[in-house]
PDB file of C-alpha atoms in Angstrom:
ATOM      1  CA  MET A 190      12.962 -16.602  -9.775  1.00 68.00           C
ATOM      2  CA  HIS A 191      13.443 -14.810  -6.475  1.00 73.00           C
ATOM      3  CA  PRO A 192      11.708 -16.080  -3.348  1.00 73.00           C
ATOM      4  CA  TYR A 193       8.980 -13.910  -1.876  1.00 68.00           C
ATOM      5  CA  GLN A 194      10.428 -11.490   0.655  1.00 69.00           C
ATOM      6  CA  ARG A 195       8.196  -9.777   3.178  1.00 68.00           C
ATOM      7  CA  THR A 196       8.550  -6.083   3.752  1.00 81.00           C
ATOM      8  CA  TYR A 197       7.436  -4.518   6.985  1.00 83.00           C
ATOM      9  CA  GLY A 198       6.688  -0.907   7.660  1.00 85.00           C
ATOM     10  CA  ASN A 199       8.861   1.349   9.754  1.00 87.00           C
ATOM     11  CA  PRO A 200       7.416   1.724  13.279  1.00 88.00           C
ATOM     12  CA  VAL A 201       9.457   4.818  14.202  1.00 87.00           C
ATOM     13  CA  PRO A 202       6.940   7.417  12.899  1.00 90.00           C
ATOM     14  CA  LEU A 203       4.210   5.900  15.080  1.00 88.00           C
ATOM     15  CA  GLY A 204       6.489   6.069  18.114  1.00 86.00           C
ATOM     16  CA  MET A 205       7.462   9.664  17.400  1.00 87.00           C
ATOM     17  CA  LEU A 206       3.825  10.668  16.942  1.00 89.00           C
ATOM     18  CA  ALA A 207       2.793   8.989  20.188  1.00 85.00           C
ATOM     19  CA  TYR A 208       5.610  10.638  22.132  1.00 83.00           C
ATOM     20  CA  GLY A 209       4.988  14.032  20.546  1.00 86.00           C
ATOM     21  CA  ALA A 210       1.252  13.950  21.190  1.00 83.00           C
ATOM     22  CA  GLY A 211       1.778  13.161  24.860  1.00 81.00           C
ATOM     23  CA  ILE A 212       4.351  15.935  25.244  1.00 83.00           C
ATOM     24  CA  LEU A 213       2.110  18.409  23.375  1.00 84.00           C
ATOM     25  CA  CYS A 214      -0.862  17.724  25.637  1.00 81.00           C
ATOM     26  CA  SER A 215       1.344  17.909  28.714  1.00 81.00           C
ATOM     27  CA  SER A 216       2.717  21.254  27.556  1.00 83.00           C
ATOM     28  CA  LEU A 217      -0.760  22.626  26.832  1.00 82.00           C
ATOM     29  CA  LEU A 218      -1.848  21.583  30.318  1.00 83.00           C
ATOM     30  CA  THR A 219       1.177  23.319  31.818  1.00 85.00           C
ATOM     31  CA  LEU A 220       0.290  26.505  29.906  1.00 87.00           C
ATOM     32  CA  HIS A 221      -3.374  26.226  31.022  1.00 85.00           C
ATOM     33  CA  ALA A 222      -4.451  26.606  27.401  1.00 83.00           C
ATOM     34  CA  GLY A 223      -8.217  26.874  27.062  1.00 79.00           C
ATOM     35  CA  SER A 224      -8.613  27.256  30.826  1.00 81.00           C
ATOM     36  CA  VAL A 225      -7.981  23.548  31.362  1.00 75.00           C
ATOM     37  CA  TYR A 226      -6.676  22.795  34.853  1.00 79.00           C
ATOM     38  CA  THR A 227      -7.438  19.072  35.280  1.00 79.00           C
ATOM     39  CA  PRO A 228      -4.951  16.554  33.862  1.00 79.00           C
ATOM     40  CA  ASN A 229      -7.568  14.005  32.748  1.00 80.00           C
ATOM     41  CA  LEU A 230      -6.797  14.233  29.029  1.00 73.00           C
ATOM     42  CA  VAL A 231      -3.049  14.172  29.569  1.00 76.00           C
ATOM     43  CA  LEU A 232      -3.191  11.045  31.725  1.00 78.00           C
ATOM     44  CA  VAL A 233      -5.419   9.221  29.260  1.00 80.00           C
ATOM     45  CA  LEU A 234      -3.303  10.218  26.260  1.00 76.00           C
ATOM     46  CA  ALA A 235       0.019   9.467  27.948  1.00 75.00           C
ATOM     47  CA  THR A 236      -1.120   6.119  29.311  1.00 77.00           C
ATOM     48  CA  PHE A 237      -3.070   4.673  26.441  1.00 80.00           C
ATOM     49  CA  TYR A 238      -1.774   6.361  23.309  1.00 79.00           C
ATOM     50  CA  GLY A 239       1.762   7.136  24.393  1.00 77.00           C
ATOM     51  CA  GLY A 240       2.374   4.167  26.662  1.00 80.00           C
ATOM     52  CA  ILE A 241       0.785   1.364  24.701  1.00 84.00           C
ATOM     53  CA  SER A 242       1.931   2.685  21.326  1.00 85.00           C
ATOM     54  CA  GLU A 243       5.524   3.081  22.479  1.00 85.00           C
ATOM     55  CA  THR A 244       5.515  -0.443  23.912  1.00 86.00           C
ATOM     56  CA  LEU A 245       4.165  -1.858  20.663  1.00 88.00           C
ATOM     57  CA  VAL A 246       6.711   0.128  18.649  1.00 89.00           C
ATOM     58  CA  GLY A 247       9.501  -1.237  20.852  1.00 88.00           C
ATOM     59  CA  MET A 248       8.309  -4.800  20.288  1.00 89.00           C
ATOM     60  CA  TRP A 249       7.961  -4.153  16.557  1.00 90.00           C
ATOM     61  CA  GLU A 250      11.505  -2.794  16.400  1.00 89.00           C
ATOM     62  CA  MET A 251      12.818  -5.848  18.254  1.00 89.00           C
ATOM     63  CA  PHE A 252      11.020  -8.079  15.741  1.00 90.00           C
ATOM     64  CA  LEU A 253      12.673  -6.198  12.889  1.00 88.00           C
ATOM     65  CA  GLY A 254      16.085  -6.622  14.492  1.00 87.00           C
ATOM     66  CA  ASN A 255      16.674  -2.982  15.427  1.00 87.00           C
ATOM     67  CA  THR A 256      17.784  -3.606  18.988  1.00 88.00           C
ATOM     68  CA  PHE A 257      19.032  -0.064  19.696  1.00 88.00           C
ATOM     69  CA  SER A 258      15.794   1.513  18.536  1.00 85.00           C
ATOM     70  CA  ALA A 259      13.791  -1.073  20.464  1.00 86.00           C
ATOM     71  CA  CYS A 260      15.655  -0.237  23.678  1.00 87.00           C
ATOM     72  CA  VAL A 261      15.247   3.509  23.129  1.00 83.00           C
ATOM     73  CA  LYS A 262      11.515   3.234  22.447  1.00 78.00           C
ATOM     74  CA  SER A 263      10.998   0.996  25.458  1.00 77.00           C
ATOM     75  CA  LEU A 264      12.953   3.336  27.732  1.00 78.00           C
ATOM     76  CA  VAL A 265      11.074   6.387  26.468  1.00 69.00           C
ATOM     77  CA  ASP A 266       7.862   4.588  27.332  1.00 58.00           C
ATOM     78  CA  VAL A 267       9.029   3.870  30.882  1.00 60.00           C
ATOM     79  CA  THR A 268      10.438   7.320  31.586  1.00 59.00           C
ATOM     80  CA  SER A 269       7.740   9.469  29.981  1.00 57.00           C
ATOM     81  CA  ASN A 270       4.661   7.707  31.365  1.00 54.00           C
ATOM     82  CA  PRO A 271       3.581   9.728  34.418  1.00 54.00           C
ATOM     83  CA  SER A 272       1.356   7.068  35.962  1.00 50.00           C
TER      84      SER A 272
END
């Protein structure tokens, strides 16, 4: 009989989605899509969704033992957060 082995999900898709959503909103703001000129949505999305999600993904990767991915996700969080 084999001992019970836990399996954890892969956090990379969450990190990629958070980064992509922040970049998409930033790009739409730059293009003035929909006559939007105030960066309120971009700051909220980049700070809360992008920033917090990327930090959690970095911690999750470190827990799983993927140190390179954890460093990359943590650095992306620091460099892409405009606030």
